[in-house]
mmCIF file of C-alpha atoms in Angstrom:
data_model
loop_
_atom_site.group_PDB
_atom_site.id
_atom_site.type_symbol
_atom_site.label_atom_id
_atom_site.label_comp_id
_atom_site.label_asym_id
_atom_site.label_seq_id
_atom_site.Cartn_x
_atom_site.Cartn_y
_atom_site.Cartn_z
ATOM 1 C CA UNK A 3 11.404 -52.117 7.939
ATOM 2 C CA UNK A 4 8.108 -50.785 7.597
ATOM 3 C CA UNK A 5 5.992 -49.896 4.575
ATOM 4 C CA UNK A 6 5.458 -45.837 3.749
ATOM 5 C CA UNK A 7 1.954 -44.677 4.910
ATOM 6 C CA UNK A 8 1.010 -43.701 0.956
ATOM 7 C CA UNK A 9 1.967 -47.359 -0.466
ATOM 8 C CA UNK A 10 -1.597 -48.294 0.002
ATOM 9 C CA UNK A 11 -3.387 -45.764 -1.429
ATOM 10 C CA UNK A 12 -0.965 -45.875 -4.554
ATOM 11 C CA UNK A 13 -1.529 -49.622 -5.098
ATOM 12 C CA UNK A 14 -5.430 -48.549 -5.132
ATOM 13 C CA UNK A 15 -3.970 -45.710 -7.631
ATOM 14 C CA UNK A 16 -2.212 -47.489 -9.894
ATOM 15 C CA UNK A 17 -5.638 -50.059 -10.419
ATOM 16 C CA UNK A 18 -7.493 -46.803 -11.866
ATOM 17 C CA UNK A 19 -4.201 -44.493 -13.545
ATOM 18 C CA UNK A 20 -3.832 -47.948 -15.352
ATOM 19 C CA UNK A 21 -7.606 -47.364 -17.481
ATOM 20 C CA UNK A 22 -6.108 -43.747 -18.261
ATOM 21 C CA UNK A 23 -3.057 -45.173 -19.302
ATOM 22 C CA UNK A 24 -4.146 -48.241 -21.629
ATOM 23 C CA UNK A 25 -6.952 -45.580 -23.094
ATOM 24 C CA UNK A 26 -4.003 -43.114 -24.162
ATOM 25 C CA UNK A 27 -1.996 -45.694 -26.248
ATOM 26 C CA UNK A 28 -5.112 -45.832 -28.453
ATOM 27 C CA UNK A 29 -6.340 -42.666 -28.412
ATOM 28 C CA UNK A 30 -3.998 -41.111 -31.339
ATOM 29 C CA UNK A 31 -5.162 -44.028 -33.763
ATOM 30 C CA UNK A 32 -8.588 -42.482 -33.167
ATOM 31 C CA UNK A 33 -7.801 -39.055 -33.645
ATOM 32 C CA UNK A 34 -5.643 -40.796 -36.894
ATOM 33 C CA UNK A 35 -9.029 -42.084 -37.991
ATOM 34 C CA UNK A 36 -10.847 -38.922 -37.877
ATOM 35 C CA UNK A 37 -8.142 -37.079 -39.637
ATOM 36 C CA UNK A 38 -8.431 -39.237 -42.385
ATOM 37 C CA UNK A 39 -12.185 -39.708 -42.692
ATOM 38 C CA UNK A 40 -12.361 -35.954 -42.236
ATOM 39 C CA UNK A 41 -10.913 -35.141 -45.332
ATOM 40 C CA UNK A 42 -13.612 -36.838 -47.393
ATOM 41 C CA UNK A 43 -17.130 -36.733 -45.847
ATOM 42 C CA UNK A 44 -18.824 -35.602 -42.201
ATOM 43 C CA UNK A 45 -15.740 -32.608 -41.776
ATOM 44 C CA UNK A 46 -17.846 -30.827 -39.399
ATOM 45 C CA UNK A 47 -18.967 -34.034 -37.213
ATOM 46 C CA UNK A 48 -15.125 -35.863 -37.794
ATOM 47 C CA UNK A 49 -13.340 -32.828 -36.575
ATOM 48 C CA UNK A 50 -15.513 -32.349 -33.379
ATOM 49 C CA UNK A 51 -14.440 -36.024 -32.607
ATOM 50 C CA UNK A 52 -11.295 -35.335 -33.478
ATOM 51 C CA UNK A 53 -11.062 -32.499 -30.842
ATOM 52 C CA UNK A 54 -12.654 -34.660 -28.562
ATOM 53 C CA UNK A 55 -9.986 -37.324 -28.820
ATOM 54 C CA UNK A 56 -6.985 -35.236 -28.759
ATOM 55 C CA UNK A 57 -8.270 -33.777 -25.487
ATOM 56 C CA UNK A 58 -8.306 -36.911 -24.182
ATOM 57 C CA UNK A 59 -5.454 -38.241 -25.458
ATOM 58 C CA UNK A 60 -3.304 -35.552 -23.330
ATOM 59 C CA UNK A 61 -5.485 -35.806 -19.990
ATOM 60 C CA UNK A 62 -4.673 -39.857 -20.391
ATOM 61 C CA UNK A 63 -1.522 -38.966 -21.409
ATOM 62 C CA UNK A 64 -0.418 -37.263 -18.328
ATOM 63 C CA UNK A 65 -1.996 -39.581 -16.056
ATOM 64 C CA UNK A 66 -0.129 -42.027 -18.205
ATOM 65 C CA UNK A 67 3.472 -40.242 -17.389
ATOM 66 C CA UNK A 68 2.655 -40.555 -13.665
ATOM 67 C CA UNK A 69 1.900 -44.049 -13.529
ATOM 68 C CA UNK A 70 5.306 -44.997 -15.427
ATOM 69 C CA UNK A 71 7.292 -42.647 -13.172
ATOM 70 C CA UNK A 72 5.407 -43.927 -10.059
ATOM 71 C CA UNK A 73 5.408 -47.605 -10.951
ATOM 72 C CA UNK A 74 9.482 -47.863 -11.330
ATOM 73 C CA UNK A 75 9.894 -45.457 -8.026
ATOM 74 C CA UNK A 76 7.537 -47.834 -5.728
ATOM 75 C CA UNK A 77 8.687 -51.218 -7.342
ATOM 76 C CA UNK A 78 12.579 -50.088 -6.764
ATOM 77 C CA UNK A 79 12.349 -48.300 -3.724
ATOM 78 C CA UNK A 80 8.621 -48.186 -1.822
ATOM 79 C CA UNK A 81 8.745 -51.653 -2.058
ATOM 80 C CA UNK A 82 11.762 -53.121 -1.272
ATOM 81 C CA UNK A 83 12.426 -50.490 1.856
ATOM 82 C CA UNK A 84 9.270 -52.786 3.448
ATOM 83 C CA UNK A 85 10.992 -55.985 3.160
ATOM 84 C CA UNK A 86 14.102 -56.485 5.348
ATOM 85 C CA UNK A 87 15.762 -59.072 2.765
ATOM 86 C CA UNK A 88 15.625 -56.221 -0.119
ATOM 87 C CA UNK A 89 17.549 -52.872 0.094
ATOM 88 C CA UNK A 90 15.949 -49.601 -1.880
ATOM 89 C CA UNK A 91 17.599 -48.837 -4.799
ATOM 90 C CA UNK A 92 19.186 -45.580 -5.308
ATOM 91 C CA UNK A 93 17.971 -43.367 -8.057
ATOM 92 C CA UNK A 94 20.742 -43.885 -11.301
ATOM 93 C CA UNK A 95 18.900 -43.556 -14.564
ATOM 94 C CA UNK A 96 21.439 -45.309 -16.313
ATOM 95 C CA UNK A 97 21.885 -48.286 -13.980
ATOM 96 C CA UNK A 98 20.244 -51.770 -14.725
ATOM 97 C CA UNK A 99 17.657 -51.623 -12.696
ATOM 98 C CA UNK A 100 16.532 -48.200 -13.404
ATOM 99 C CA UNK A 101 16.365 -48.916 -17.385
ATOM 100 C CA UNK A 102 12.927 -50.029 -17.649
ATOM 101 C CA UNK A 103 11.863 -47.654 -15.712
ATOM 102 C CA UNK A 104 13.604 -44.139 -17.401
ATOM 103 C CA UNK A 105 13.534 -46.264 -21.428
ATOM 104 C CA UNK A 106 9.446 -46.267 -20.751
ATOM 105 C CA UNK A 107 9.084 -43.329 -19.533
ATOM 106 C CA UNK A 108 11.379 -41.158 -22.055
ATOM 107 C CA UNK A 109 9.435 -43.262 -24.541
ATOM 108 C CA UNK A 110 6.012 -42.082 -23.158
ATOM 109 C CA UNK A 111 7.145 -38.347 -22.826
ATOM 110 C CA UNK A 112 8.019 -38.707 -26.921
ATOM 111 C CA UNK A 113 4.447 -39.750 -27.354
ATOM 112 C CA UNK A 114 2.990 -36.700 -25.670
ATOM 113 C CA UNK A 115 5.208 -34.729 -27.632
ATOM 114 C CA UNK A 116 4.361 -36.527 -31.222
ATOM 115 C CA UNK A 117 0.763 -35.693 -29.773
ATOM 116 C CA UNK A 118 1.612 -32.463 -29.748
ATOM 117 C CA UNK A 119 3.083 -32.189 -32.899
ATOM 118 C CA UNK A 120 -0.274 -33.432 -33.662
ATOM 119 C CA UNK A 121 -2.623 -30.550 -32.273
ATOM 120 C CA UNK A 122 -0.381 -28.396 -33.820
ATOM 121 C CA UNK A 123 -0.546 -29.488 -37.566
ATOM 122 C CA UNK A 124 -4.292 -30.423 -37.333
ATOM 123 C CA UNK A 125 -5.535 -27.203 -35.533
ATOM 124 C CA UNK A 126 -5.849 -25.391 -38.864
ATOM 125 C CA UNK A 127 -7.206 -28.443 -40.671
ATOM 126 C CA UNK A 128 -10.484 -28.521 -37.885
ATOM 127 C CA UNK A 129 -10.580 -24.899 -37.398
ATOM 128 C CA UNK A 130 -11.807 -24.886 -41.633
ATOM 129 C CA UNK A 131 -13.407 -28.174 -41.164
ATOM 130 C CA UNK A 132 -17.358 -26.772 -42.240
ATOM 131 C CA UNK A 133 -15.487 -23.729 -44.493
ATOM 132 C CA UNK A 134 -15.496 -23.537 -48.331
ATOM 133 C CA UNK A 135 -12.381 -23.759 -49.214
ATOM 134 C CA UNK A 136 -10.455 -23.279 -52.774
ATOM 135 C CA UNK A 137 -8.107 -26.020 -54.571
ATOM 136 C CA UNK A 138 -4.794 -24.484 -53.523
ATOM 137 C CA UNK A 139 -5.981 -24.456 -49.770
ATOM 138 C CA UNK A 140 -7.461 -27.750 -49.776
ATOM 139 C CA UNK A 141 -4.477 -29.373 -50.867
ATOM 140 C CA UNK A 142 -2.735 -27.611 -47.876
ATOM 141 C CA UNK A 143 -5.352 -28.920 -45.690
ATOM 142 C CA UNK A 144 -4.850 -32.120 -46.885
ATOM 143 C CA UNK A 145 -1.061 -32.073 -46.328
ATOM 144 C CA UNK A 146 -1.174 -30.646 -42.697
ATOM 145 C CA UNK A 147 -3.410 -33.521 -42.308
ATOM 146 C CA UNK A 148 -1.158 -35.779 -43.060
ATOM 147 C CA UNK A 149 1.457 -34.554 -41.045
ATOM 148 C CA UNK A 150 -1.052 -34.990 -38.321
ATOM 149 C CA UNK A 151 -1.828 -38.170 -38.644
ATOM 150 C CA UNK A 152 1.894 -39.489 -38.918
ATOM 151 C CA UNK A 153 2.636 -37.282 -35.951
ATOM 152 C CA UNK A 154 -0.318 -39.602 -34.310
ATOM 153 C CA UNK A 155 0.783 -43.290 -35.696
ATOM 154 C CA UNK A 156 4.061 -42.299 -34.201
ATOM 155 C CA UNK A 157 3.007 -40.897 -30.670
ATOM 156 C CA UNK A 158 1.077 -44.295 -30.799
ATOM 157 C CA UNK A 159 4.530 -46.546 -31.604
ATOM 158 C CA UNK A 160 6.094 -44.468 -29.164
ATOM 159 C CA UNK A 161 3.597 -45.569 -26.143
ATOM 160 C CA UNK A 162 3.870 -48.883 -27.556
ATOM 161 C CA UNK A 163 7.312 -48.951 -27.385
ATOM 162 C CA UNK A 164 6.953 -48.075 -23.497
ATOM 163 C CA UNK A 165 4.349 -50.557 -23.201
ATOM 164 C CA UNK A 166 7.818 -53.279 -24.073
ATOM 165 C CA UNK A 167 10.293 -51.701 -22.349
ATOM 166 C CA UNK A 168 8.550 -51.446 -19.253
ATOM 167 C CA UNK A 169 8.569 -54.519 -19.415
ATOM 168 C CA UNK A 170 11.624 -56.163 -20.686
ATOM 169 C CA UNK A 171 14.218 -58.004 -18.771
ATOM 170 C CA UNK A 172 17.322 -55.494 -18.625
ATOM 171 C CA UNK A 173 18.580 -57.938 -15.533
ATOM 172 C CA UNK A 174 18.739 -60.746 -18.064
ATOM 173 C CA UNK A 175 16.386 -62.847 -20.560
ATOM 174 C CA UNK A 176 14.375 -65.640 -18.594
ATOM 175 C CA UNK A 177 15.650 -69.286 -19.045
ATOM 176 C CA UNK A 178 14.863 -70.987 -22.128
ATOM 177 C CA UNK A 179 14.678 -67.500 -24.166
ATOM 178 C CA UNK A 180 15.912 -65.452 -26.284
ATOM 179 C CA UNK A 181 15.457 -61.680 -27.363
ATOM 180 C CA UNK A 182 13.665 -62.257 -30.090
ATOM 181 C CA UNK A 183 11.213 -64.395 -28.360
ATOM 182 C CA UNK A 184 10.820 -61.465 -25.454
ATOM 183 C CA UNK A 185 10.209 -59.392 -28.278
ATOM 184 C CA UNK A 186 7.755 -61.429 -29.873
ATOM 185 C CA UNK A 187 5.368 -62.368 -26.311
ATOM 186 C CA UNK A 188 5.871 -58.106 -25.515
ATOM 187 C CA UNK A 189 4.706 -56.819 -28.677
ATOM 188 C CA UNK A 190 1.701 -59.338 -28.844
ATOM 189 C CA UNK A 191 0.978 -58.490 -25.530
ATOM 190 C CA UNK A 192 1.133 -54.891 -26.104
ATOM 191 C CA UNK A 193 -1.090 -55.590 -29.532
ATOM 192 C CA UNK A 194 -3.273 -57.350 -27.561
ATOM 193 C CA UNK A 195 -3.744 -54.348 -24.588
ATOM 194 C CA UNK A 196 -3.927 -51.874 -27.221
ATOM 195 C CA UNK A 197 -7.161 -53.634 -29.086
ATOM 196 C CA UNK A 198 -8.391 -53.939 -25.829
ATOM 197 C CA UNK A 199 -8.206 -50.489 -24.668
ATOM 198 C CA UNK A 200 -10.601 -49.356 -27.023
ATOM 199 C CA UNK A 201 -13.277 -50.212 -25.063
ATOM 200 C CA UNK A 202 -12.171 -47.780 -21.782
ATOM 201 C CA UNK A 203 -11.335 -44.830 -24.860
ATOM 202 C CA UNK A 204 -14.568 -45.093 -26.510
ATOM 203 C CA UNK A 205 -16.344 -45.229 -23.248
ATOM 204 C CA UNK A 206 -14.506 -41.585 -21.828
ATOM 205 C CA UNK A 207 -15.137 -40.365 -25.397
ATOM 206 C CA UNK A 208 -18.887 -41.603 -24.923
ATOM 207 C CA UNK A 209 -19.050 -39.265 -21.228
ATOM 208 C CA UNK A 210 -17.235 -36.453 -22.346
ATOM 209 C CA UNK A 211 -19.458 -35.851 -25.427
ATOM 210 C CA UNK A 212 -22.706 -35.559 -22.970
ATOM 211 C CA UNK A 213 -20.361 -33.611 -20.469
ATOM 212 C CA UNK A 214 -19.518 -31.206 -23.150
ATOM 213 C CA UNK A 215 -22.927 -30.558 -24.158
ATOM 214 C CA UNK A 216 -24.030 -26.808 -23.424
ATOM 215 C CA UNK A 217 -26.662 -26.616 -20.989
ATOM 216 C CA UNK A 218 -30.242 -26.496 -21.456
ATOM 217 C CA UNK A 219 -32.857 -24.779 -19.362
ATOM 218 C CA UNK A 220 -34.905 -26.300 -16.660
ATOM 219 C CA UNK A 221 -38.365 -25.333 -18.229
ATOM 220 C CA UNK A 222 -37.345 -27.477 -21.267
ATOM 221 C CA UNK A 223 -36.475 -30.470 -19.070
ATOM 222 C CA UNK A 224 -39.075 -30.629 -17.347
ATOM 223 C CA UNK A 225 -41.131 -30.374 -20.426
ATOM 224 C CA UNK A 226 -39.391 -33.027 -21.707
ATOM 225 C CA UNK A 227 -40.242 -35.337 -18.527
ATOM 226 C CA UNK A 228 -43.292 -34.590 -18.693
ATOM 227 C CA UNK A 229 -43.122 -35.579 -22.352
ATOM 228 C CA UNK A 230 -41.542 -38.659 -21.889
ATOM 229 C CA UNK A 231 -43.675 -39.807 -18.992
ATOM 230 C CA UNK A 232 -46.669 -39.436 -20.626
ATOM 231 C CA UNK A 233 -45.890 -41.594 -24.004
ATOM 232 C CA UNK A 234 -47.869 -44.769 -24.560
ATOM 233 C CA UNK A 235 -44.871 -46.971 -26.026
ATOM 234 C CA UNK A 236 -41.770 -46.474 -24.275
ATOM 235 C CA UNK A 237 -39.000 -44.214 -26.715
ATOM 236 C CA UNK A 238 -41.772 -43.140 -29.257
ATOM 237 C CA UNK A 239 -42.518 -39.354 -27.214
ATOM 238 C CA UNK A 240 -41.596 -36.730 -29.076
ATOM 239 C CA UNK A 241 -38.007 -35.418 -28.829
ATOM 240 C CA UNK A 242 -37.800 -32.010 -27.399
ATOM 241 C CA UNK A 243 -33.966 -31.767 -26.839
ATOM 242 C CA UNK A 244 -33.102 -33.533 -30.299
ATOM 243 C CA UNK A 245 -29.462 -33.756 -31.974
ATOM 244 C CA UNK A 246 -28.214 -32.083 -34.462
ATOM 245 C CA UNK A 247 -26.637 -34.621 -37.380
ATOM 246 C CA UNK A 248 -23.210 -33.510 -36.783
ATOM 247 C CA UNK A 249 -23.880 -34.384 -33.014
ATOM 248 C CA UNK A 250 -25.140 -37.855 -33.776
ATOM 249 C CA UNK A 251 -22.310 -38.627 -36.315
ATOM 250 C CA UNK A 252 -19.877 -37.447 -33.576
ATOM 251 C CA UNK A 253 -21.574 -39.565 -30.674
ATOM 252 C CA UNK A 254 -21.478 -42.536 -32.666
ATOM 253 C CA UNK A 255 -18.294 -42.551 -33.949
ATOM 254 C CA UNK A 256 -16.997 -42.560 -29.724
ATOM 255 C CA UNK A 257 -19.728 -45.184 -29.262
ATOM 256 C CA UNK A 258 -18.333 -46.847 -32.018
ATOM 257 C CA UNK A 259 -15.136 -47.376 -30.804
ATOM 258 C CA UNK A 260 -16.424 -47.958 -27.556
ATOM 259 C CA UNK A 261 -18.296 -51.254 -29.284
ATOM 260 C CA UNK A 262 -15.161 -52.938 -30.926
ATOM 261 C CA UNK A 263 -12.818 -52.540 -27.912
ATOM 262 C CA UNK A 264 -15.902 -54.167 -25.855
ATOM 263 C CA UNK A 265 -16.582 -56.903 -28.181
ATOM 264 C CA UNK A 266 -13.000 -57.805 -27.817
ATOM 265 C CA UNK A 267 -13.469 -57.862 -24.952
ATOM 266 C CA UNK A 268 -16.549 -59.998 -24.589
ATOM 267 C CA UNK A 269 -14.866 -62.286 -26.714
ATOM 268 C CA UNK A 270 -11.776 -62.826 -24.538
ATOM 269 C CA UNK A 271 -14.052 -62.712 -21.296
ATOM 270 C CA UNK A 272 -16.213 -65.205 -22.648
ATOM 271 C CA UNK A 273 -13.481 -68.117 -23.078
ATOM 272 C CA UNK A 274 -12.554 -67.901 -19.571
ATOM 273 C CA UNK A 275 -16.552 -67.464 -18.154
ATOM 274 C CA UNK A 276 -17.892 -70.127 -20.125
ATOM 275 C CA UNK A 277 -14.610 -72.249 -20.544
ATOM 276 C CA UNK A 278 -15.914 -75.767 -18.152
ATOM 277 C CA UNK A 279 -11.778 -76.415 -17.565
ATOM 278 C CA UNK A 280 -10.999 -73.192 -16.050
ATOM 279 C CA UNK A 281 -11.156 -73.694 -12.369
ATOM 280 C CA UNK A 282 -11.397 -70.706 -10.469
ATOM 281 C CA UNK A 283 -11.896 -71.985 -7.266
ATOM 282 C CA UNK A 284 -15.345 -71.151 -4.928
ATOM 283 C CA UNK A 285 -16.565 -67.797 -3.192
ATOM 284 C CA UNK A 286 -17.606 -64.539 -4.509
ATOM 285 C CA UNK A 287 -14.027 -63.409 -5.082
ATOM 286 C CA UNK A 288 -13.629 -66.184 -7.763
ATOM 287 C CA UNK A 289 -17.116 -65.525 -9.264
ATOM 288 C CA UNK A 290 -15.807 -62.241 -9.962
ATOM 289 C CA UNK A 291 -12.373 -63.215 -11.532
ATOM 290 C CA UNK A 292 -14.324 -65.705 -13.721
ATOM 291 C CA UNK A 293 -17.620 -63.665 -14.668
ATOM 292 C CA UNK A 294 -16.778 -60.026 -13.714
ATOM 293 C CA UNK A 295 -15.018 -59.220 -17.022
ATOM 294 C CA UNK A 296 -17.365 -60.701 -18.805
ATOM 295 C CA UNK A 297 -20.377 -59.011 -17.462
ATOM 296 C CA UNK A 298 -18.710 -55.807 -17.853
ATOM 297 C CA UNK A 299 -18.039 -56.015 -21.261
ATOM 298 C CA UNK A 300 -21.518 -57.377 -21.677
ATOM 299 C CA UNK A 301 -23.546 -54.775 -20.013
ATOM 300 C CA UNK A 302 -21.388 -52.155 -21.898
ATOM 301 C CA UNK A 303 -22.456 -53.279 -25.085
ATOM 302 C CA UNK A 304 -25.751 -53.463 -24.441
ATOM 303 C CA UNK A 305 -25.800 -49.228 -22.764
ATOM 304 C CA UNK A 306 -23.362 -48.302 -26.199
ATOM 305 C CA UNK A 307 -25.751 -49.994 -28.386
ATOM 306 C CA UNK A 308 -29.045 -47.871 -27.696
ATOM 307 C CA UNK A 309 -26.959 -44.799 -27.608
ATOM 308 C CA UNK A 310 -25.444 -45.481 -31.095
ATOM 309 C CA UNK A 311 -28.595 -46.635 -32.523
ATOM 310 C CA UNK A 312 -31.208 -44.055 -31.208
ATOM 311 C CA UNK A 313 -28.884 -41.098 -30.082
ATOM 312 C CA UNK A 314 -30.551 -39.398 -27.094
ATOM 313 C CA UNK A 315 -29.803 -36.192 -25.132
ATOM 314 C CA UNK A 316 -31.070 -37.991 -22.127
ATOM 315 C CA UNK A 317 -28.867 -41.038 -22.019
ATOM 316 C CA UNK A 318 -26.134 -39.629 -20.060
ATOM 317 C CA UNK A 319 -27.064 -42.625 -17.301
ATOM 318 C CA UNK A 320 -26.039 -44.831 -19.976
ATOM 319 C CA UNK A 321 -23.071 -43.132 -21.110
ATOM 320 C CA UNK A 322 -21.898 -42.845 -17.340
ATOM 321 C CA UNK A 323 -22.627 -46.751 -16.503
ATOM 322 C CA UNK A 324 -20.188 -48.319 -18.034
ATOM 323 C CA UNK A 325 -17.243 -45.908 -17.021
ATOM 324 C CA UNK A 326 -18.213 -46.846 -13.792
ATOM 325 C CA UNK A 327 -18.036 -50.798 -13.972
ATOM 326 C CA UNK A 328 -14.750 -50.211 -16.260
ATOM 327 C CA UNK A 329 -13.017 -48.239 -13.210
ATOM 328 C CA UNK A 330 -14.600 -50.611 -10.753
ATOM 329 C CA UNK A 331 -12.909 -54.242 -12.706
ATOM 330 C CA UNK A 332 -9.899 -51.889 -12.328
ATOM 331 C CA UNK A 333 -10.427 -51.227 -8.526
ATOM 332 C CA UNK A 334 -11.262 -54.919 -8.091
ATOM 333 C CA UNK A 335 -8.986 -56.482 -10.115
ATOM 334 C CA UNK A 336 -10.859 -58.482 -11.957
#
């Protein structure tokens, strides 16, 4: 038997889709935090960040649904068709081999529905972020913000349940493992994945923030470049394209999530990179497997630290580089 011609393309695309799938699981939590913080201080900035996270949440969730459905289809139909010893399974949603795919997909779709409910509740809250309100209106907005936050939290749990269900052993428990043990392992893995996913989710948010900025005239850009070219001490030139206080707070909110996820990942990767007992072999591939995750996380932290400390409009490259590194790591499998 011969593998489908599109199988290598799907395997390459799946590694890229994994970045969106992991990001989607934590974006509802980021929305929840913005809703909670926005009712007390920095309402305009938190509303702007919340809108950005919601947009990213829908986009990444769409790619995640494609990844969940495609992974099940490929593993049960496309891959077996390329192996003479296996037979492709017919699509029977309630059959045991398909349960991990169908239940995981339904949980993921439920998360998207709940995220939509979050957006419907949050829309009037975000629209009145900069408006002066009487006590009655403010109380109503607080209730809507609470409902939106609960919907976002429920979406997070649905995405997490999808991760668990997609790996659940419906065909039988592994040897010497009970149902509770398997559940504990999968929940722990989902929690670890969620903490690490703050890095790609924050990275996409930082990059999206810069891409959404209004265009600047060519004349002002030229003056800004000439001003920076003539500075004596790097970083001290007058900023001709300053961010507003709201924009700075929004950007720092995005960078804070990225830094939190990167700090988690760099600590995890350092155990492998600097552990003398870790034998990964020799050669370029082994070096990438050992030091690649640490270097990607460390370089990303440096970029986001500059953005967080001194937000500037000309820092698009610092926002783009971590995203490219994350996708490169996903495509390279290290």
